[in-house]
C-alpha cells in the first residue's frame, strides 16, 4: 500500500530522485574511503615518521571530506524539496477526490477523519519520504560497503559481524512487529479525538443549555487519555531501539579493541588497520541504526498510507457522464419516475416508487413526517446522490447524462442547514456567480428580506462573515443563503426547510417576494409549517418514502388522512379550512 502510493506520487520527481540517489552514493563512498586513508596515515606516515606522506594523505582526506559534505548538503536540499512536493500533491489529490464525493461517501468517512487523513496522515508519509532519501538510501550502502571495507582490513576479525549484525536485526524486528499495530490504533484514536472536539466546539450552545460540560469534559478526557496511552506505548517501544543498538555497538567496539590488540601484538595486523576496522564497524552499525530510525516512522506511515489510499480508492457513487448533454430541451421541467434510493447495506429503501412532476412557473411543496424522505427526495434533483433505481429528469434530460456544470447552473439548492464561508457578505453572495454586480446583490438581498439588516451593518456588503456564519443569527444565515441562490438565477429552485428560522411575518413577506421574483421558475420546497405550504400550487405528501397523496391544500385536507393529521397537529379545523 505504502510502496504503491509513493511510486505513483514520486514519478513526477524522477530526475530529482535520481540526483539524490547519485549524491547519496557519492557521499557514502566518500565516508567509506576516509577510514582507509586514516589507516594509511597511521601505518605509512605516523609509524614511519614520513611527514610528506602525512600531509599528502591528509590533503586528500580534506578533499574527500569536502566532497562528502557538499554532496550530503545538496542531497538533503533536494530530498526536502521532493518530500514537500509529495506532501503537497497528496493533499491536493485528497482534496480534489473528496470534492467529487456524494453525500454517501462523505457520511461514510466523516469530516473529522477526512481532515486527519488530509493533514496528519499526509504529514507522516511526507516525513517518511524525507527520511527515506536522507537515511534509508544511505543505510544499506553504508552497511554493505562497510562490511566489504572491513573484510579488506582483516578477515578473521570480521567474524565479529556474524554475531553483531543478527543481534541488531533481531532487536529491530521484534520492536517493529509490536509498533506496527499500535500505530494503526493511534491513527484511529486521533480520528476519535478530532470527532469529539469538533462535536463539542460545534455544539457548544447545546452543551451549555443542558449543563453537560462535565459529561463532555469526561468524553474528551477519555479520548485524550486513549491517544496519550497509545502514543506512550509506541514511544516506549521506539525508545528501546536506540539504547539497544548503542549497547550492541559499544560491546562490538570493545571486542574489536580486545581481539585487534592481540592481533597487533602477534604481528598479524597493523595499528592503523585496527583503527580503520573500528571505524568501519561503527559505520556498519551506524548504517543499521539509520535504517532503524527510518523504520521507526515506517509502520505509522504505512498505516497512514493505507488510510489515504482508502480515500483515493473510493469511487463516488455520483459519476460524471462520458458524453454529457449540454442543452436542456425542456428548461425548468423536473420529473421523477419510479425512483428509489437505498443506502448501501440498508434493509429498506429511504424512497420507493417515487413519481413527481414539477412544471415551470409552479410551486410544489413537499410535506411529511420526520424520516419520510423529504430531504433525500430534493437531493436527487441536483444529483447530490443518485437514485438506486428509476429516473430523475431535469429539463427533459436524465441527471446522470447532464453536464455537471449545466446541472449546477440549472438547479439552485438552499440546504436545511445553510452554510456561509468566512469572508464577506459579498463574497458569499457571489459564490455561485462571481461576476454578479452590486445591484444584483442588493436585488437578491431585497427579495430574501435581508437588505435591511445588511444595510444596517457598518460595512454593508463588505461586512465580515465568520466561518459558517457564526457571527450571524440563524434567520440571517437562512436569508443570506436564499439570496446566494437568487444571485445565480437558476431555472429550478429547491428550498429544503429553508424558512424554519424565520418568524411568521418575515416568512410571509419572503414568500410574497419570491412569488414575484420567481414567477417563471420551478420551485420545490420542503416545509414543516402548514402555513408555509397551504398556498402552494401542489402539495406532495410523503409517507415512509412513498408519495401518499398529491393535491392542493383544500383537496388534501378533505381526502388525505396523512395530510389532515399533519394539519390538525398545528391548526384547528376552522383555521385549516
Coordinates of C-alpha atoms in Angstrom, one line a residue:
X1 CA 0.0 0.0 0.0
X2 CA 2.7 2.5 1.0
X3 CA 5.0 1.5 -1.9
X4 CA 2.2 1.9 -4.4
X5 CA 1.3 5.3 -3.1
X6 CA 4.9 6.5 -3.2
X7 CA 5.6 5.0 -6.6
X8 CA 2.6 7.0 -8.0
X9 CA 3.4 10.3 -6.4
X10 CA 7.2 10.1 -6.8
X11 CA 7.0 9.7 -10.6
X12 CA 6.9 13.4 -11.3
X13 CA 10.1 13.8 -9.3
X14 CA 12.1 11.1 -11.1
X15 CA 15.0 13.3 -12.0
X16 CA 15.4 14.8 -8.6
X17 CA 15.1 11.3 -7.1
X18 CA 17.9 10.1 -9.4
X19 CA 20.1 13.0 -8.4
X20 CA 19.5 12.4 -4.7
X21 CA 20.5 8.7 -5.2
X22 CA 23.7 9.7 -7.1
X23 CA 24.6 12.3 -4.5
X24 CA 24.0 9.9 -1.6
X25 CA 26.0 7.2 -3.3
X26 CA 29.0 9.6 -3.8
X27 CA 28.9 10.9 -0.2
X28 CA 28.6 7.4 1.2
X29 CA 31.6 6.2 -0.8
X30 CA 33.5 9.2 0.5
X31 CA 32.6 8.3 4.1
X32 CA 33.7 4.7 3.4
X33 CA 37.0 5.9 1.9
X34 CA 38.1 8.1 4.8
X35 CA 38.9 5.3 7.3
X36 CA 41.2 3.7 4.7
X37 CA 43.0 7.0 4.3
X38 CA 43.2 7.3 8.0
X39 CA 44.8 3.9 8.3
X40 CA 47.3 4.7 5.6
X41 CA 48.4 7.9 7.5
X42 CA 48.9 5.8 10.7
X43 CA 50.7 2.9 9.1
X44 CA 52.8 4.6 6.5
X45 CA 53.1 8.1 7.9
X46 CA 52.9 8.3 11.7
X47 CA 54.7 5.0 12.4
X48 CA 57.4 5.6 9.8
X49 CA 57.6 9.3 10.6
X50 CA 57.0 10.3 7.0
X51 CA 55.7 13.9 7.3
X52 CA 55.3 14.3 3.5
X53 CA 53.0 11.2 3.3
X54 CA 51.0 12.5 6.2
X55 CA 50.5 15.9 4.5
X56 CA 49.6 14.4 1.1
X57 CA 47.2 11.9 2.5
X58 CA 45.7 14.5 4.9
X59 CA 45.1 16.8 2.0
X60 CA 43.3 14.0 0.1
X61 CA 41.2 13.4 3.2
X62 CA 40.3 17.0 3.3
X63 CA 39.2 17.0 -0.3
X64 CA 37.2 13.8 0.2
X65 CA 35.5 15.3 3.3
X66 CA 34.6 18.5 1.3
X67 CA 33.1 16.4 -1.5
X68 CA 31.2 14.3 1.1
X69 CA 29.8 17.4 2.8
X70 CA 28.8 19.1 -0.4
X71 CA 27.0 16.0 -1.7
X72 CA 25.3 15.5 1.7
X73 CA 24.0 19.1 1.8
X74 CA 22.8 19.0 -1.8
X75 CA 21.1 15.7 -1.3
X76 CA 19.3 16.9 1.8
X77 CA 18.2 20.1 0.0
X78 CA 16.8 18.1 -2.9
X79 CA 15.3 15.4 -0.6
X80 CA 13.4 18.1 1.3
X81 CA 12.0 19.5 -2.0
X82 CA 10.8 16.1 -3.1
X83 CA 9.2 15.3 0.3
X84 CA 7.4 18.6 0.5
X85 CA 6.3 18.2 -3.1
X86 CA 4.9 14.7 -2.4
X87 CA 3.1 16.0 0.6
X88 CA 1.6 18.9 -1.4
X89 CA 0.5 16.5 -4.2
X90 CA -1.1 14.1 -1.8
X91 CA -3.1 16.9 -0.1
X92 CA -4.2 18.2 -3.4
X93 CA -5.2 14.7 -4.6
X94 CA -7.2 14.1 -1.5
X95 CA -8.9 17.4 -1.7
X96 CA -9.7 17.0 -5.3
X97 CA -11.0 13.5 -4.8
X98 CA -13.1 14.3 -1.8
X99 CA -14.7 17.2 -3.8
X100 CA -16.2 14.6 -6.1
X101 CA -17.8 12.6 -3.2
X102 CA -21.5 12.3 -2.9
X103 CA -23.3 12.6 0.4
X104 CA -23.0 8.8 0.8
X105 CA -19.2 8.9 0.8
X106 CA -19.0 11.9 3.0
X107 CA -21.2 10.2 5.5
X108 CA -19.1 7.0 5.3
X109 CA -15.8 8.7 6.2
X110 CA -17.0 11.7 8.2
X111 CA -15.4 15.2 8.3
X112 CA -13.0 14.6 11.2
X113 CA -11.5 11.5 9.6
X114 CA -11.1 13.2 6.2
X115 CA -9.4 16.2 7.9
X116 CA -7.0 13.9 9.8
X117 CA -6.2 12.0 6.6
X118 CA -5.5 15.2 4.7
X119 CA -3.2 16.7 7.3
X120 CA -1.7 14.3 9.9
X121 CA -1.6 11.2 7.7
X122 CA -0.1 13.1 4.8
X123 CA 2.5 14.6 7.2
X124 CA 3.6 11.1 8.3
X125 CA 4.1 9.9 4.7
X126 CA 5.9 13.2 3.9
X127 CA 8.3 12.6 6.9
X128 CA 8.9 9.0 5.7
X129 CA 9.9 10.3 2.2
X130 CA 12.4 12.7 3.7
X131 CA 13.9 10.1 6.0
X132 CA 14.0 7.6 3.1
X133 CA 16.2 9.9 1.0
X134 CA 18.4 11.1 3.8
X135 CA 18.7 7.8 5.8
X136 CA 17.3 4.8 4.1
X137 CA 19.3 5.3 0.9
X138 CA 22.5 5.8 2.8
X139 CA 22.0 3.0 5.3
X140 CA 22.3 -0.1 3.0
X141 CA 25.2 1.4 1.1
X142 CA 27.0 2.3 4.3
X143 CA 26.3 -1.1 5.8
X144 CA 27.2 -3.3 2.8
X145 CA 30.1 -1.0 1.9
X146 CA 31.4 -1.1 5.5
X147 CA 31.3 -4.9 5.5
X148 CA 33.4 -5.1 2.3
X149 CA 35.9 -2.5 3.5
X150 CA 36.1 -4.2 6.9
X151 CA 36.9 -7.5 5.2
X152 CA 39.6 -5.7 3.3
X153 CA 41.3 -4.6 6.5
X154 CA 41.2 -8.0 8.3
X155 CA 39.1 -11.1 7.5
X156 CA 39.5 -13.1 10.8
X157 CA 38.4 -10.0 12.9
X158 CA 35.3 -9.7 10.6
X159 CA 33.9 -12.9 12.2
X160 CA 32.5 -10.5 14.9
X161 CA 30.0 -9.3 12.3
X162 CA 28.4 -12.8 12.3
X163 CA 27.4 -12.2 15.9
X164 CA 26.7 -8.4 15.8
X165 CA 24.5 -8.0 12.7
X166 CA 22.0 -10.7 13.5
X167 CA 21.7 -9.4 17.1
X168 CA 20.9 -5.9 15.7
X169 CA 18.3 -7.3 13.2
X170 CA 16.5 -9.4 15.8
X171 CA 16.2 -6.4 18.2
X172 CA 14.8 -4.1 15.4
X173 CA 12.4 -6.6 14.0
X174 CA 11.0 -7.5 17.5
X175 CA 10.4 -3.8 18.2
X176 CA 8.8 -3.0 14.9
X177 CA 6.5 -6.0 15.0
X178 CA 4.9 -4.6 18.1
X179 CA 4.9 -1.0 16.9
X180 CA 3.0 -1.6 13.7
X181 CA -0.5 -2.5 15.1
X182 CA -0.2 0.2 17.7
X183 CA 0.4 2.9 15.1
X184 CA -2.9 1.9 13.3
X185 CA -4.7 2.1 16.6
X186 CA -3.1 5.5 17.3
X187 CA -4.4 7.0 14.0
X188 CA -8.0 5.7 14.7
X189 CA -7.8 7.3 18.2
X190 CA -6.7 10.6 16.6
X191 CA -9.8 10.4 14.5
X192 CA -11.9 9.9 17.6
X193 CA -10.4 12.9 19.5
X194 CA -10.9 15.1 16.4
X195 CA -14.6 14.0 16.2
X196 CA -15.2 14.6 19.9
X197 CA -13.5 18.0 19.8
X198 CA -15.4 19.0 16.6
X199 CA -18.7 18.0 18.2
X200 CA -18.1 19.9 21.4
X201 CA -17.0 23.1 19.6
X202 CA -19.9 23.0 17.1
X203 CA -22.4 22.0 19.8
X204 CA -21.2 24.4 22.5
X205 CA -24.6 26.0 22.9
X206 CA -26.4 22.7 23.3
X207 CA -23.8 21.6 25.8
X208 CA -24.3 24.7 27.9
X209 CA -28.1 24.7 27.5
X210 CA -28.3 21.2 29.0
X211 CA -25.4 21.8 31.6
X212 CA -23.4 18.9 30.2
X213 CA -20.0 20.5 30.5
X214 CA -18.8 17.8 32.9
X215 CA -20.1 15.0 30.7
X216 CA -18.4 16.4 27.6
X217 CA -15.2 17.0 29.6
X218 CA -15.2 13.4 30.6
X219 CA -15.7 12.3 27.0
X220 CA -12.8 14.4 25.9
X221 CA -10.6 13.2 28.8
X222 CA -11.3 9.6 27.8
X223 CA -10.5 10.2 24.1
X224 CA -7.4 12.2 25.1
X225 CA -6.3 9.5 27.6
X226 CA -6.6 6.8 24.9
X227 CA -4.5 8.8 22.4
X228 CA -1.9 9.6 25.1
X229 CA -1.7 6.0 26.3
X230 CA -1.3 4.6 22.8
X231 CA 1.3 7.2 21.9
X232 CA 3.2 6.4 25.1
X233 CA 3.2 2.7 24.3
X234 CA 4.5 3.5 20.8
X235 CA 7.1 5.9 22.2
X236 CA 8.3 3.5 24.8
X237 CA 8.9 0.7 22.2
X238 CA 10.7 3.1 19.9
X239 CA 12.8 4.5 22.8
X240 CA 14.1 0.9 23.4
X241 CA 15.7 0.8 20.0
X242 CA 18.4 3.5 20.5
X243 CA 19.8 2.1 23.7
X244 CA 19.7 -1.4 22.4
X245 CA 21.6 -0.5 19.3
X246 CA 24.1 1.6 21.1
X247 CA 24.7 -1.2 23.6
X248 CA 25.5 -3.6 20.8
X249 CA 27.8 -1.0 19.1
X250 CA 29.8 -0.4 22.3
X251 CA 30.1 -4.1 23.0
X252 CA 31.3 -4.7 19.4
X253 CA 33.8 -1.8 19.8
X254 CA 35.2 -3.4 23.0
X255 CA 35.5 -6.7 21.2
X256 CA 37.4 -5.2 18.2
X257 CA 39.9 -3.5 20.6
X258 CA 40.4 -6.7 22.5
X259 CA 40.9 -9.1 19.6
X260 CA 42.5 -6.5 17.4
X261 CA 45.0 -5.6 20.2
X262 CA 46.1 -9.3 20.4
X263 CA 46.5 -9.5 16.6
X264 CA 48.6 -6.3 16.6
X265 CA 50.7 -7.8 19.4
X266 CA 51.4 -11.0 17.5
X267 CA 52.1 -9.1 14.2
X268 CA 49.1 -10.3 12.3
X269 CA 47.6 -6.8 12.0
X270 CA 48.8 -3.2 11.9
X271 CA 47.7 -0.5 14.3
X272 CA 46.2 1.7 11.5
X273 CA 44.1 -1.3 10.3
X274 CA 42.6 -1.8 13.8
X275 CA 41.6 1.9 13.9
X276 CA 40.2 1.7 10.4
X277 CA 38.4 -1.5 11.3
X278 CA 36.9 0.1 14.4
X279 CA 35.7 3.0 12.2
X280 CA 34.2 0.6 9.6
X281 CA 32.4 -1.4 12.3
X282 CA 31.0 1.9 13.7
X283 CA 29.8 2.8 10.2
X284 CA 28.2 -0.5 9.7
X285 CA 26.3 -0.3 12.9
X286 CA 25.6 3.4 12.2
X287 CA 24.0 2.3 8.9
X288 CA 21.9 -0.2 10.7
X289 CA 20.9 2.5 13.2
X290 CA 20.0 4.9 10.5
X291 CA 17.8 2.2 9.0
X292 CA 16.3 1.6 12.4
X293 CA 15.5 5.3 12.9
X294 CA 13.9 5.5 9.5
X295 CA 11.9 2.3 10.0
X296 CA 10.5 3.7 13.2
X297 CA 8.4 6.0 11.1
X298 CA 7.6 3.3 8.5
X299 CA 4.9 1.5 10.5
X300 CA 3.0 4.7 11.2
X301 CA 3.5 5.9 7.7
X302 CA 2.3 2.6 6.4
X303 CA -0.9 2.9 8.4
X304 CA -1.4 6.5 7.2
X305 CA -0.8 5.5 3.6
X306 CA -3.4 2.8 3.9
X307 CA -5.9 5.3 5.2
X308 CA -5.0 7.8 2.4
X309 CA -5.3 5.1 -0.2
X310 CA -8.7 4.1 1.2
X311 CA -10.0 7.5 0.4
X312 CA -8.3 7.7 -3.0
X313 CA -9.6 4.3 -4.0
X314 CA -13.2 5.1 -3.0
X315 CA -15.2 5.9 -6.2
X316 CA -18.0 8.3 -5.9
X317 CA -21.5 6.9 -6.4
X318 CA -22.1 10.1 -8.5
X319 CA -20.0 9.8 -11.6
X320 CA -19.8 12.4 -14.4
X321 CA -21.1 11.2 -17.8
X322 CA -18.6 10.3 -20.5
X323 CA -20.6 12.3 -23.1
X324 CA -22.6 14.9 -21.1
X325 CA -25.7 16.6 -22.5
X326 CA -25.1 20.4 -22.7
X327 CA -28.6 21.5 -23.9
X328 CA -31.9 21.0 -22.0
X329 CA -34.9 20.6 -24.3
X330 CA -37.4 21.3 -21.6
X331 CA -35.9 24.1 -19.4
X332 CA -37.2 24.2 -15.9
X333 CA -39.2 20.9 -16.0
X334 CA -38.5 18.4 -13.3
X335 CA -39.7 14.8 -13.5
X336 CA -39.0 11.9 -11.2
X337 CA -40.2 8.5 -12.5
X338 CA -40.4 5.4 -10.2
X339 CA -37.3 6.5 -8.3
X340 CA -35.9 4.5 -5.4
X341 CA -33.0 5.3 -3.1
X342 CA -31.4 2.9 -0.7
X343 CA -28.3 3.5 1.4
X344 CA -25.6 0.7 1.0
X345 CA -26.3 -2.2 3.3
X346 CA -29.7 -0.8 4.4
X347 CA -32.6 -3.3 4.7
X348 CA -35.3 -0.8 3.5
X349 CA -35.0 1.9 0.9
X350 CA -35.5 5.6 2.0
X351 CA -37.5 6.3 -1.1
X352 CA -39.5 3.9 -3.2
X353 CA -41.8 4.2 -6.2
X354 CA -41.3 8.0 -6.3
X355 CA -43.2 9.8 -9.1
X356 CA -43.3 13.6 -9.3
X357 CA -43.6 16.3 -11.9
X358 CA -42.9 20.0 -11.4
X359 CA -43.5 22.4 -14.2
X360 CA -42.0 25.9 -14.8
X361 CA -44.0 28.7 -13.1
X362 CA -45.4 26.4 -10.4
X363 CA -44.6 25.9 -6.7
X364 CA -44.6 22.4 -5.3
X365 CA -44.5 21.8 -1.6
X366 CA -43.3 18.5 0.0
X367 CA -44.5 17.6 3.4
X368 CA -44.4 14.5 5.6
X369 CA -43.4 13.2 9.0
X370 CA -39.8 13.1 10.2
X371 CA -37.8 10.4 8.3
X372 CA -40.3 10.2 5.4
X373 CA -37.6 11.1 2.8
X374 CA -38.2 14.8 2.1
X375 CA -34.6 15.9 2.1
X376 CA -33.5 12.7 0.2
X377 CA -36.0 13.5 -2.5
X378 CA -34.7 17.0 -3.0
X379 CA -31.1 15.7 -3.0
X380 CA -31.9 13.5 -6.1
X381 CA -32.6 16.6 -8.3
X382 CA -29.2 18.4 -8.1
X383 CA -27.6 14.9 -8.1
X384 CA -26.1 15.1 -4.6
X385 CA -27.0 11.4 -4.6
X386 CA -28.1 9.1 -7.4
X387 CA -31.3 7.1 -7.4
X388 CA -30.7 3.4 -6.8
X389 CA -33.5 2.8 -9.3
X390 CA -35.7 4.8 -11.6
X391 CA -35.0 8.1 -13.4
X392 CA -34.7 11.8 -12.4
X393 CA -35.0 14.2 -15.2
X394 CA -34.2 18.0 -15.2
X395 CA -35.1 19.9 -18.4
X396 CA -36.1 16.7 -20.1
X397 CA -32.6 15.1 -19.5
X398 CA -31.6 12.4 -17.1
X399 CA -29.4 14.0 -14.5
X400 CA -26.9 11.1 -14.9
X401 CA -26.4 12.3 -18.5
X402 CA -26.4 16.0 -17.8
X403 CA -23.2 18.1 -17.8
X404 CA -22.4 18.7 -14.1
X405 CA -21.8 22.4 -14.6
X406 CA -25.0 22.8 -16.6
X407 CA -26.9 21.0 -13.8
X408 CA -25.4 23.2 -11.2
X409 CA -26.4 26.3 -13.1
X410 CA -29.9 25.0 -13.7
X411 CA -30.7 23.8 -10.1
X412 CA -30.2 26.0 -7.1
X413 CA -30.5 24.4 -3.6
X414 CA -30.8 26.1 -0.2
X415 CA -30.0 23.3 2.2
X416 CA -31.7 22.5 5.5
X417 CA -28.7 23.9 7.4
X418 CA -27.3 26.9 5.4
X419 CA -23.5 27.3 5.5
X420 CA -21.7 30.5 4.9
X421 CA -18.0 30.7 4.3
X422 CA -15.5 33.0 6.0
X423 CA -15.1 36.2 4.1
X424 CA -17.6 39.0 3.4
X425 CA -21.3 39.1 2.6
X426 CA -20.5 40.0 -1.0
X427 CA -18.0 37.1 -1.4
X428 CA -20.7 34.7 -0.1
X429 CA -23.4 36.0 -2.4
X430 CA -21.1 35.8 -5.4
X431 CA -20.0 32.2 -4.5
X432 CA -22.1 30.7 -7.4
X433 CA -21.7 33.7 -9.8
X434 CA -18.5 35.7 -9.3
X435 CA -19.4 38.2 -12.0
X436 CA -22.6 39.4 -10.3
X437 CA -22.8 43.2 -9.9
X438 CA -23.6 45.1 -6.7
X439 CA -27.0 46.0 -8.0
X440 CA -27.8 42.3 -8.5
X441 CA -26.6 41.5 -5.0
X442 CA -28.8 44.2 -3.4
X443 CA -31.8 43.0 -5.5
X444 CA -31.3 39.4 -4.3
X445 CA -31.0 40.7 -0.7
X446 CA -34.2 42.6 -1.0
X447 CA -36.1 39.6 -2.3
X448 CA -34.6 37.5 0.5
X449 CA -35.7 40.1 3.1
X450 CA -32.1 40.6 4.1
X451 CA -31.4 44.1 2.7
X452 CA -32.4 45.9 5.8
X453 CA -30.1 44.1 8.2
X454 CA -27.2 44.2 5.7
X455 CA -27.6 47.9 5.2
X456 CA -27.5 48.4 9.0
X457 CA -24.1 46.8 9.2
X458 CA -21.2 49.2 9.3
X459 CA -19.5 47.9 6.1
X460 CA -22.7 46.7 4.2
X461 CA -21.8 44.2 1.6
X462 CA -18.2 44.2 2.8
X463 CA -19.1 43.2 6.3
X464 CA -17.1 40.2 7.6
X465 CA -18.7 36.8 7.9
X466 CA -17.3 34.3 10.3
X467 CA -16.7 30.6 9.5
X468 CA -20.1 29.0 9.0
X469 CA -21.8 32.4 9.6
X470 CA -21.0 32.2 13.3
X471 CA -21.4 36.0 13.8
X472 CA -24.9 35.9 12.3
X473 CA -28.3 34.7 13.7
X474 CA -30.0 31.6 12.2
X475 CA -32.6 33.7 10.4
X476 CA -29.9 36.0 8.9
X477 CA -27.9 32.9 7.7
X478 CA -31.0 31.5 6.1
X479 CA -31.9 34.7 4.3
X480 CA -28.3 35.2 3.0
X481 CA -28.3 31.5 1.8
X482 CA -31.5 32.2 -0.1
X483 CA -30.0 35.4 -1.6
X484 CA -26.9 33.5 -2.6
X485 CA -29.1 31.1 -4.7
X486 CA -31.1 34.0 -6.1
X487 CA -27.9 35.6 -7.4
X488 CA -27.1 32.5 -9.5
X489 CA -30.6 32.8 -11.2
X490 CA -31.2 29.0 -11.9
X491 CA -34.4 27.8 -13.5
X492 CA -35.2 25.3 -10.7
X493 CA -35.2 26.4 -7.0
X494 CA -35.1 23.9 -4.2
X495 CA -35.7 25.1 -0.6
X496 CA -35.1 22.3 2.0
X497 CA -36.9 23.6 5.1
X498 CA -35.1 26.9 4.5
X499 CA -37.6 29.2 6.3
X500 CA -37.6 27.4 9.7
X501 CA -35.6 30.1 11.5
X502 CA -37.8 33.0 10.2
X503 CA -40.7 34.5 12.1
X504 CA -44.2 34.3 10.6
X505 CA -44.3 37.9 9.3
X506 CA -40.8 37.7 7.7
X507 CA -41.6 34.3 6.1
X508 CA -44.8 35.7 4.5
X509 CA -43.0 38.7 3.2
X510 CA -40.3 36.5 1.8
X511 CA -42.7 34.1 0.1
X512 CA -44.6 37.0 -1.5
X513 CA -41.3 38.4 -2.8
X514 CA -40.2 35.0 -4.1
X515 CA -43.5 34.6 -6.0
X516 CA -42.9 37.9 -7.7
X517 CA -39.2 37.2 -8.5
X518 CA -39.5 33.6 -9.5
X519 CA -42.7 33.7 -11.4
X520 CA -41.4 31.7 -14.4
X521 CA -39.1 29.3 -12.4
X522 CA -39.8 25.9 -11.0
X523 CA -40.0 25.9 -7.2
X524 CA -39.9 22.9 -4.9
X525 CA -39.7 23.3 -1.2
X526 CA -39.8 21.2 2.0
X527 CA -41.6 22.8 5.0
X528 CA -42.9 21.7 8.3
X529 CA -45.3 24.5 8.9
X530 CA -48.7 24.2 7.2
X531 CA -48.9 28.0 7.0
X532 CA -45.8 27.7 4.6
X533 CA -47.3 25.2 2.2
X534 CA -51.1 25.9 2.1
X535 CA -50.7 28.4 -0.8
X536 CA -48.5 26.1 -3.0
X537 CA -49.9 25.1 -6.4
X538 CA -49.4 21.5 -5.5
X539 CA -48.6 19.7 -2.2
X540 CA -46.9 16.3 -2.2
X541 CA -47.4 14.2 0.9
X542 CA -44.7 11.7 1.7
X543 CA -45.3 8.7 4.0
X544 CA -42.5 6.2 4.7
X545 CA -40.7 7.0 1.5
X546 CA -43.7 6.9 -0.8
X547 CA -46.0 9.6 -2.3
X548 CA -49.1 9.2 -0.3
X549 CA -51.2 12.0 -1.9
X550 CA -50.9 14.9 -4.2
X551 CA -53.2 18.0 -4.5
X552 CA -53.9 21.4 -3.2
X553 CA -54.3 22.2 0.5
X554 CA -58.1 22.0 0.5
X555 CA -58.2 18.8 -1.6
X556 CA -55.7 17.1 0.6
X557 CA -57.4 18.3 3.8
X558 CA -60.6 16.7 2.6
X559 CA -59.2 13.5 1.2
X560 CA -55.8 12.6 2.7
X561 CA -55.8 11.2 6.3
X562 CA -52.0 11.7 6.5
X563 CA -52.1 15.4 5.4
X564 CA -55.2 16.0 7.6
X565 CA -53.3 14.6 10.6
X566 CA -50.3 16.9 9.9
X567 CA -52.6 20.0 9.6
X568 CA -54.6 19.3 12.7
X569 CA -51.4 18.9 14.7
X570 CA -50.7 22.6 14.0
X571 CA -54.1 24.3 13.3
X572 CA -57.7 24.0 14.4
X573 CA -60.1 22.7 11.9
X574 CA -61.6 26.2 11.4
X575 CA -58.1 27.7 10.8
X576 CA -57.3 24.9 8.4
X577 CA -60.4 25.5 6.3

